[in-house]
Amino acid sequence: MRVVICGGGVIGACIAWFLRRRGIDVIVVEGTEVAAAASGKAGGFLARDWCAGTPLDALARRSFALHAQLSGEIAGDWGYRPMTAYSGFVAPDDDARRTLPSTLGWLANGVVIAQRIGTRETTAIVHPRKFTSFVMDAALGQGAQLRRGRIIGIVRDADGMTASGVEVEGDVIEADAVVIAMGPWSLLAAQWMSLPAVYGQRSPSIVYDTGTDVPADALFLELEDGGNAISIEVFPRADGSTHITALSDIAPLPLDPAAVTPDQDAIARLQAMSERLSPLFTPAKIIARQACFRPVTQDGLPLIGKVPRSKGLYVATGHNVWGILNAPATGEALAQLIAEDATREVDLSPFDPARLRALDPSTLQAR
């Protein structure tokens, strides 16, 4: 059996790894580079039970466990480490707490820590680009193939329903099954199959070189900016970098992931907010000013499973902010579905693409 995976991000890499563990032939087709988009620019934060009470709970718990497991199974250091998470706020100018020292010594005065919301048993972090790259390398080391090229269509059998391969810029790669795992660019696949809409939400971020000065404390803070309450997230990583993000917005999705750029006003605001949080966040320590598009769906749940009205077609996208977290369990479950037509650890029915109305391809072509 041969499976073609369209997309070299974290979801595609994990699917490739779990398929190769079963001895299934895998070809990953990627138009730019591995981890080129959100898989390389996300925060990498992991939480075991933050989806409790939602359809994502079982997926998140299984995936959190797999992250710990994979760190001991796959060669490479992608900065997996348990961490503590806190919520709080930045005291406004007229608040008496503005000048008080923070309970976390590395933060500036007036940064109020309200409560601990994650422990080393329930929250962790990885470096997303390194995680994606090492998992992909492990799949390649097990015999998977990586081909560069842009997918321009699905090849079908004479019945018009069964996938028999993909068309890649004039070439055809034959396959018994095809997986669409292109993040927000999975929207393009709605031209070739019955898929719900996938939208891209842009998230700017700044990465600082903080060395060993910032401990393993993830922060989820509220801050006033221009009269509006802004949520800002701080993720210190094991390699000495600290990822800070806020101010997500909706913007046109470029066809080429390499063309994704942050809004400069948003970056300037984010930099000013970051400098308010800690004296460690200085302009001289900035490694990257960047943005990525997170794939989201109409109901906020990912699309994982068989593509409606087709045979041999699968999709895995729409994970929103939990893409890095939920990639391992997504890869495991989809590999089971392809190989056995059933899953064991996670019930994928809440993520069935058929639950949402398919996008009208003519609407997409008109853009």
Short mmCIF file of C-alpha atoms in Angstrom, two decimals:
data_model
loop_
_atom_site.label_atom_id
_atom_site.label_comp_id
_atom_site.label_asym_id
_atom_site.label_seq_id
_atom_site.Cartn_x
_atom_site.Cartn_y
_atom_site.Cartn_z
CA MET A 1 0.00 0.00 0.00
CA ARG A 2 1.23 3.49 -0.84
CA VAL A 3 -0.02 6.69 0.81
CA VAL A 4 0.69 10.18 -0.49
CA ILE A 5 0.57 12.88 2.18
CA CYS A 6 0.05 16.40 0.86
CA GLY A 7 1.81 18.74 3.27
CA GLY A 8 5.10 18.69 5.17
CA GLY A 9 3.96 20.35 8.39
CA VAL A 10 3.64 18.79 11.81
CA ILE A 11 0.44 16.91 10.95
CA GLY A 12 1.90 15.44 7.77
CA ALA A 13 5.13 14.49 9.55
CA CYS A 14 3.30 12.65 12.32
CA ILE A 15 1.04 10.81 9.88
CA ALA A 16 4.12 9.76 7.90
CA TRP A 17 5.85 8.48 11.03
CA PHE A 18 2.94 6.38 12.24
CA LEU A 19 2.28 4.96 8.77
CA ARG A 20 5.92 3.94 8.34
CA ARG A 21 5.84 2.19 11.72
CA ARG A 22 3.23 -0.04 10.11
CA GLY A 23 5.42 -0.66 7.08
CA ILE A 24 3.20 1.32 4.72
CA ASP A 25 4.91 3.11 1.82
CA VAL A 26 4.71 6.88 2.28
CA ILE A 27 5.46 9.81 -0.01
CA VAL A 28 5.17 13.30 1.49
CA VAL A 29 4.71 16.08 -1.06
CA GLU A 30 5.64 19.56 0.13
CA GLY A 31 5.63 22.72 -1.96
CA THR A 32 8.18 24.74 0.01
CA GLU A 33 9.99 23.14 2.96
CA VAL A 34 9.24 21.05 6.02
CA ALA A 35 7.68 23.14 8.82
CA ALA A 36 7.49 26.16 6.52
CA ALA A 37 4.34 27.67 8.05
CA ALA A 38 2.66 27.44 11.48
CA SER A 39 4.51 24.21 12.25
CA GLY A 40 7.73 26.22 12.36
CA LYS A 41 6.45 29.44 13.90
CA ALA A 42 4.00 28.37 16.61
CA GLY A 43 4.68 28.56 20.33
CA GLY A 44 4.89 24.82 20.88
CA PHE A 45 2.88 24.83 24.13
CA LEU A 46 1.30 21.53 25.22
CA ALA A 47 -1.54 21.00 27.70
CA ARG A 48 -2.95 17.68 28.86
CA ASP A 49 -6.38 18.65 30.15
CA TRP A 50 -7.18 22.14 28.89
CA CYS A 51 -9.73 20.71 26.48
CA ALA A 52 -11.65 18.84 29.20
CA GLY A 53 -15.39 18.84 28.59
CA THR A 54 -14.98 19.35 24.83
CA PRO A 55 -14.79 16.90 21.89
CA LEU A 56 -11.03 17.54 21.81
CA ASP A 57 -10.37 16.10 25.27
CA ALA A 58 -9.49 12.51 24.34
CA LEU A 59 -7.37 13.65 21.38
CA ALA A 60 -5.44 16.12 23.56
CA ARG A 61 -4.83 13.66 26.41
CA ARG A 62 -3.61 10.95 24.06
CA SER A 63 -1.41 13.39 22.19
CA PHE A 64 0.07 14.86 25.38
CA ALA A 65 1.12 11.34 26.40
CA LEU A 66 2.53 10.65 22.93
CA HIS A 67 4.69 13.79 23.06
CA ALA A 68 6.40 12.44 26.17
CA GLN A 69 6.71 9.01 24.58
CA LEU A 70 8.14 10.26 21.28
CA SER A 71 10.81 12.27 23.08
CA GLY A 72 12.31 8.94 24.11
CA GLU A 73 11.68 7.08 20.83
CA ILE A 74 12.87 9.44 18.10
CA ALA A 75 16.43 10.71 17.87
CA GLY A 76 16.94 14.44 18.15
CA ASP A 77 16.53 17.24 20.64
CA TRP A 78 13.42 19.32 20.01
CA GLY A 79 13.31 20.85 23.46
CA TYR A 80 10.57 18.77 25.03
CA ARG A 81 10.26 19.77 28.67
CA PRO A 82 7.53 19.95 31.30
CA MET A 83 6.71 23.44 32.51
CA THR A 84 4.46 25.45 34.81
CA ALA A 85 1.78 27.80 33.46
CA TYR A 86 0.38 30.91 35.11
CA SER A 87 -2.39 33.38 34.38
CA GLY A 88 -2.40 37.03 35.40
CA PHE A 89 -2.48 40.59 34.19
CA VAL A 90 -0.43 43.73 33.80
CA ALA A 91 -1.62 46.38 36.23
CA PRO A 92 -2.73 49.58 34.47
CA ASP A 93 -1.15 52.95 35.26
CA ASP A 94 -3.80 53.95 37.79
CA ASP A 95 -3.57 50.66 39.72
CA ALA A 96 -1.69 50.68 43.02
CA ARG A 97 -0.09 47.38 42.07
CA ARG A 98 1.69 49.01 39.14
CA THR A 99 4.90 49.47 41.14
CA LEU A 100 4.80 46.25 43.15
CA PRO A 101 7.34 43.51 42.36
CA SER A 102 5.95 40.50 40.55
CA THR A 103 5.87 37.17 42.37
CA LEU A 104 7.94 35.81 39.49
CA GLY A 105 11.25 37.58 39.84
CA TRP A 106 12.10 37.74 36.15
CA LEU A 107 9.01 39.81 35.38
CA ALA A 108 8.68 43.59 35.63
CA ASN A 109 6.93 45.39 38.47
CA GLY A 110 3.17 45.43 38.06
CA VAL A 111 2.90 42.06 36.32
CA VAL A 112 0.43 40.35 38.63
CA ILE A 113 0.37 36.54 38.73
CA ALA A 114 -3.18 35.53 39.65
CA GLN A 115 -2.98 31.74 39.71
CA ARG A 116 -1.14 28.67 38.57
CA ILE A 117 -3.07 27.02 35.75
CA GLY A 118 -0.67 24.27 34.74
CA THR A 119 1.88 22.05 36.47
CA ARG A 120 4.84 20.03 35.24
CA GLU A 121 2.50 17.06 35.09
CA THR A 122 -0.11 18.81 32.93
CA THR A 123 1.77 21.32 30.75
CA ALA A 124 4.92 21.12 28.63
CA ILE A 125 6.54 22.61 25.56
CA VAL A 126 8.46 21.67 22.42
CA HIS A 127 10.28 23.68 19.79
CA PRO A 128 7.77 23.22 16.95
CA ARG A 129 10.13 23.52 13.98
CA LYS A 130 12.62 21.10 15.53
CA PHE A 131 9.88 18.68 16.55
CA THR A 132 8.38 18.65 13.06
CA SER A 133 11.78 18.28 11.39
CA PHE A 134 12.98 15.45 13.61
CA VAL A 135 9.73 13.51 13.26
CA MET A 136 9.90 13.93 9.49
CA ASP A 137 13.55 12.85 9.52
CA ALA A 138 12.59 9.77 11.52
CA ALA A 139 9.91 8.88 8.97
CA LEU A 140 12.42 9.36 6.14
CA GLY A 141 14.90 7.23 8.03
CA GLN A 142 12.27 4.49 8.11
CA GLY A 143 11.87 4.64 4.34
CA ALA A 144 9.38 7.43 3.68
CA GLN A 145 10.06 9.74 0.74
CA LEU A 146 9.88 13.54 0.58
CA ARG A 147 9.21 15.18 -2.76
CA ARG A 148 9.09 18.87 -3.57
CA GLY A 149 6.26 20.16 -5.65
CA ARG A 150 2.86 21.82 -5.69
CA ILE A 151 -0.23 19.62 -5.70
CA ILE A 152 -2.54 20.68 -8.51
CA GLY A 153 -5.10 17.89 -8.51
CA ILE A 154 -6.26 14.44 -7.50
CA VAL A 155 -6.12 11.53 -9.94
CA ARG A 156 -9.13 9.20 -9.78
CA ASP A 157 -10.11 5.81 -11.14
CA ALA A 158 -12.71 5.45 -13.88
CA ASP A 159 -15.49 5.45 -11.28
CA GLY A 160 -14.69 9.10 -10.53
CA MET A 161 -14.72 8.46 -6.79
CA THR A 162 -11.63 6.43 -5.93
CA ALA A 163 -8.32 8.27 -5.59
CA SER A 164 -5.43 6.70 -7.44
CA GLY A 165 -2.82 9.40 -6.98
CA VAL A 166 -1.99 13.09 -7.09
CA GLU A 167 -0.93 15.41 -9.87
CA VAL A 168 2.16 17.43 -8.99
CA GLU A 169 2.91 20.15 -11.54
CA GLY A 170 2.59 17.88 -14.54
CA ASP A 171 3.76 14.68 -12.90
CA VAL A 172 1.53 11.98 -11.41
CA ILE A 173 2.36 10.13 -8.20
CA GLU A 174 0.30 6.98 -7.95
CA ALA A 175 -1.19 6.05 -4.59
CA ASP A 176 -3.74 3.84 -2.87
CA ALA A 177 -4.67 6.64 -0.48
CA VAL A 178 -4.16 10.40 -0.37
CA VAL A 179 -4.11 12.59 2.75
CA ILE A 180 -4.68 16.34 2.64
CA ALA A 181 -2.69 17.91 5.48
CA MET A 182 -1.85 21.37 4.17
CA GLY A 183 -2.97 23.50 7.11
CA PRO A 184 -5.03 26.49 5.93
CA TRP A 185 -3.91 25.75 2.36
CA SER A 186 -6.10 22.64 2.57
CA LEU A 187 -8.74 25.09 1.35
CA LEU A 188 -7.27 24.64 -2.13
CA ALA A 189 -8.19 20.97 -2.07
CA ALA A 190 -11.88 21.92 -2.07
CA GLN A 191 -11.38 22.41 -5.82
CA TRP A 192 -10.78 18.66 -6.19
CA MET A 193 -12.97 17.06 -3.53
CA SER A 194 -15.88 17.64 -1.15
CA LEU A 195 -14.35 19.52 1.78
CA PRO A 196 -15.64 22.12 4.24
CA ALA A 197 -13.99 25.51 4.28
CA VAL A 198 -10.74 25.94 6.19
CA TYR A 199 -9.81 29.48 7.14
CA GLY A 200 -6.47 31.01 8.03
CA GLN A 201 -6.10 33.17 11.14
CA ARG A 202 -2.87 35.16 11.22
CA SER A 203 -0.87 35.18 14.45
CA PRO A 204 2.12 37.52 14.79
CA SER A 205 4.90 36.65 17.19
CA ILE A 206 8.31 37.79 18.38
CA VAL A 207 11.05 35.42 19.46
CA TYR A 208 13.67 36.59 21.96
CA ASP A 209 17.05 35.11 22.83
CA THR A 210 16.73 34.92 26.62
CA GLY A 211 19.21 32.15 27.34
CA THR A 212 18.84 30.73 30.83
CA ASP A 213 17.40 33.93 32.30
CA VAL A 214 13.76 32.90 31.81
CA PRO A 215 12.58 29.78 33.66
CA ALA A 216 10.06 27.23 32.37
CA ASP A 217 7.04 29.38 33.15
CA ALA A 218 4.39 29.80 30.45
CA LEU A 219 2.32 32.96 30.91
CA PHE A 220 -1.22 33.83 29.83
CA LEU A 221 -1.71 37.50 30.65
CA GLU A 222 -4.23 40.25 30.11
CA LEU A 223 -2.92 43.69 29.26
CA GLU A 224 -4.53 46.99 28.34
CA ASP A 225 -3.46 48.40 24.98
CA GLY A 226 -5.12 51.44 23.48
CA GLY A 227 -8.12 51.04 25.74
CA ASN A 228 -8.63 47.40 24.75
CA ALA A 229 -7.95 44.28 26.78
CA ILE A 230 -5.36 42.15 24.99
CA SER A 231 -4.40 38.56 25.74
CA ILE A 232 -0.68 37.91 25.45
CA GLU A 233 1.06 34.54 25.71
CA VAL A 234 4.69 33.92 26.68
CA PHE A 235 6.40 30.58 26.01
CA PRO A 236 10.02 30.10 27.20
CA ARG A 237 11.62 27.18 25.37
CA ALA A 238 14.43 24.83 26.31
CA ASP A 239 16.80 26.19 23.63
CA GLY A 240 16.93 29.59 25.35
CA SER A 241 14.38 31.31 23.11
CA THR A 242 11.13 32.84 24.33
CA HIS A 243 8.13 33.04 21.98
CA ILE A 244 5.59 35.83 22.60
CA THR A 245 2.34 36.16 20.69
CA ALA A 246 -0.82 38.30 20.70
CA LEU A 247 -3.02 40.34 18.34
CA SER A 248 -4.26 37.61 15.99
CA ASP A 249 -6.22 38.88 13.01
CA ILE A 250 -7.87 37.85 9.76
CA ALA A 251 -5.88 38.57 6.61
CA PRO A 252 -5.73 37.24 3.03
CA LEU A 253 -3.91 33.91 2.83
CA PRO A 254 -0.99 34.03 0.36
CA LEU A 255 -0.74 31.08 -2.00
CA ASP A 256 2.91 30.62 -1.03
CA PRO A 257 3.62 30.02 2.70
CA ALA A 258 7.00 31.70 2.20
CA ALA A 259 5.13 34.94 1.40
CA VAL A 260 3.48 35.14 4.84
CA THR A 261 4.54 38.32 6.59
CA PRO A 262 3.41 39.95 9.84
CA ASP A 263 1.58 43.23 10.03
CA GLN A 264 4.27 45.72 11.01
CA ASP A 265 1.94 47.72 13.24
CA ALA A 266 0.99 44.55 15.11
CA ILE A 267 4.66 43.65 15.57
CA ALA A 268 5.45 47.12 16.90
CA ARG A 269 2.59 46.89 19.38
CA LEU A 270 3.60 43.39 20.41
CA GLN A 271 7.19 44.51 20.95
CA ALA A 272 6.06 47.38 23.18
CA MET A 273 3.85 45.02 25.19
CA SER A 274 6.69 42.51 25.54
CA GLU A 275 9.05 45.16 26.87
CA ARG A 276 6.44 46.03 29.49
CA LEU A 277 6.43 42.43 30.73
CA SER A 278 10.11 42.03 31.53
CA PRO A 279 13.41 43.92 31.23
CA LEU A 280 14.75 40.77 29.57
CA PHE A 281 12.72 41.47 26.42
CA THR A 282 14.93 44.08 24.79
CA PRO A 283 15.18 44.90 21.05
CA ALA A 284 18.76 43.64 20.97
CA LYS A 285 17.57 40.15 21.93
CA ILE A 286 14.99 39.77 19.17
CA ILE A 287 15.67 36.70 17.00
CA ALA A 288 12.57 36.86 14.81
CA ARG A 289 9.58 39.03 14.02
CA GLN A 290 7.16 36.72 12.24
CA ALA A 291 3.63 35.54 11.60
CA CYS A 292 1.86 32.33 10.70
CA PHE A 293 -1.64 31.33 9.65
CA ARG A 294 -3.45 28.84 11.89
CA PRO A 295 -6.05 26.61 10.17
CA VAL A 296 -9.54 27.00 11.64
CA THR A 297 -12.95 25.61 10.72
CA GLN A 298 -16.48 26.93 11.04
CA ASP A 299 -17.18 25.10 14.31
CA GLY A 300 -13.65 25.30 15.73
CA LEU A 301 -12.97 21.56 15.54
CA PRO A 302 -10.43 19.95 13.22
CA LEU A 303 -11.22 17.92 10.14
CA ILE A 304 -9.80 14.43 10.64
CA GLY A 305 -11.05 11.45 8.68
CA LYS A 306 -12.38 10.29 5.33
CA VAL A 307 -13.30 12.84 2.70
CA PRO A 308 -17.05 12.58 1.92
CA ARG A 309 -18.22 11.11 -1.37
CA SER A 310 -14.77 9.73 -2.16
CA LYS A 311 -12.71 6.59 -1.64
CA GLY A 312 -9.09 6.61 -0.60
CA LEU A 313 -9.13 10.31 0.31
CA TYR A 314 -8.46 11.58 3.83
CA VAL A 315 -8.00 14.95 5.48
CA ALA A 316 -6.28 16.19 8.64
CA THR A 317 -6.33 19.94 9.23
CA GLY A 318 -8.11 22.72 11.12
CA HIS A 319 -6.41 22.20 14.50
CA ASN A 320 -6.28 25.94 15.26
CA VAL A 321 -4.09 26.71 18.32
CA TRP A 322 -3.67 23.02 19.21
CA GLY A 323 -1.90 21.83 16.07
CA ILE A 324 1.45 21.07 17.70
CA LEU A 325 -0.22 19.47 20.72
CA ASN A 326 -2.60 17.25 18.77
CA ALA A 327 -0.34 16.25 15.89
CA PRO A 328 0.92 12.92 17.34
CA ALA A 329 -2.53 11.55 18.20
CA THR A 330 -3.85 12.77 14.84
CA GLY A 331 -1.06 10.95 13.06
CA GLU A 332 -1.61 7.79 15.07
CA ALA A 333 -5.38 7.77 14.57
CA LEU A 334 -5.26 8.52 10.85
CA ALA A 335 -2.67 5.80 10.31
CA GLN A 336 -5.01 3.37 12.06
CA LEU A 337 -7.95 4.55 9.98
CA ILE A 338 -6.04 4.11 6.72
CA ALA A 339 -4.60 0.73 7.61
CA GLU A 340 -7.49 -0.81 9.56
CA ASP A 341 -10.53 1.33 8.71
CA ALA A 342 -10.94 1.95 12.47
CA THR A 343 -9.26 3.76 15.35
CA ARG A 344 -8.56 2.57 18.88
CA GLU A 345 -7.34 5.25 21.28
CA VAL A 346 -9.32 8.21 19.91
CA ASP A 347 -12.83 8.39 18.47
CA LEU A 348 -12.61 10.56 15.35
CA SER A 349 -16.37 10.93 14.84
CA PRO A 350 -16.49 14.49 16.29
CA PHE A 351 -14.00 15.52 13.61
CA ASP A 352 -15.72 13.85 10.64
CA PRO A 353 -15.49 16.27 7.67
CA ALA A 354 -19.05 15.30 6.69
CA ARG A 355 -20.43 17.18 9.71
CA LEU A 356 -19.94 20.50 7.91
CA ARG A 357 -21.27 21.69 4.57
CA ALA A 358 -18.77 21.38 1.73
CA LEU A 359 -17.35 24.52 0.23
CA ASP A 360 -18.65 25.45 -3.21
CA PRO A 361 -15.60 25.13 -5.50
CA SER A 362 -16.86 27.90 -7.78
CA THR A 363 -16.67 30.30 -4.85
CA LEU A 364 -13.05 29.36 -4.33
CA GLN A 365 -12.17 29.73 -8.01
CA ALA A 366 -13.72 33.18 -8.09
CA ARG A 367 -11.24 34.55 -5.56
#
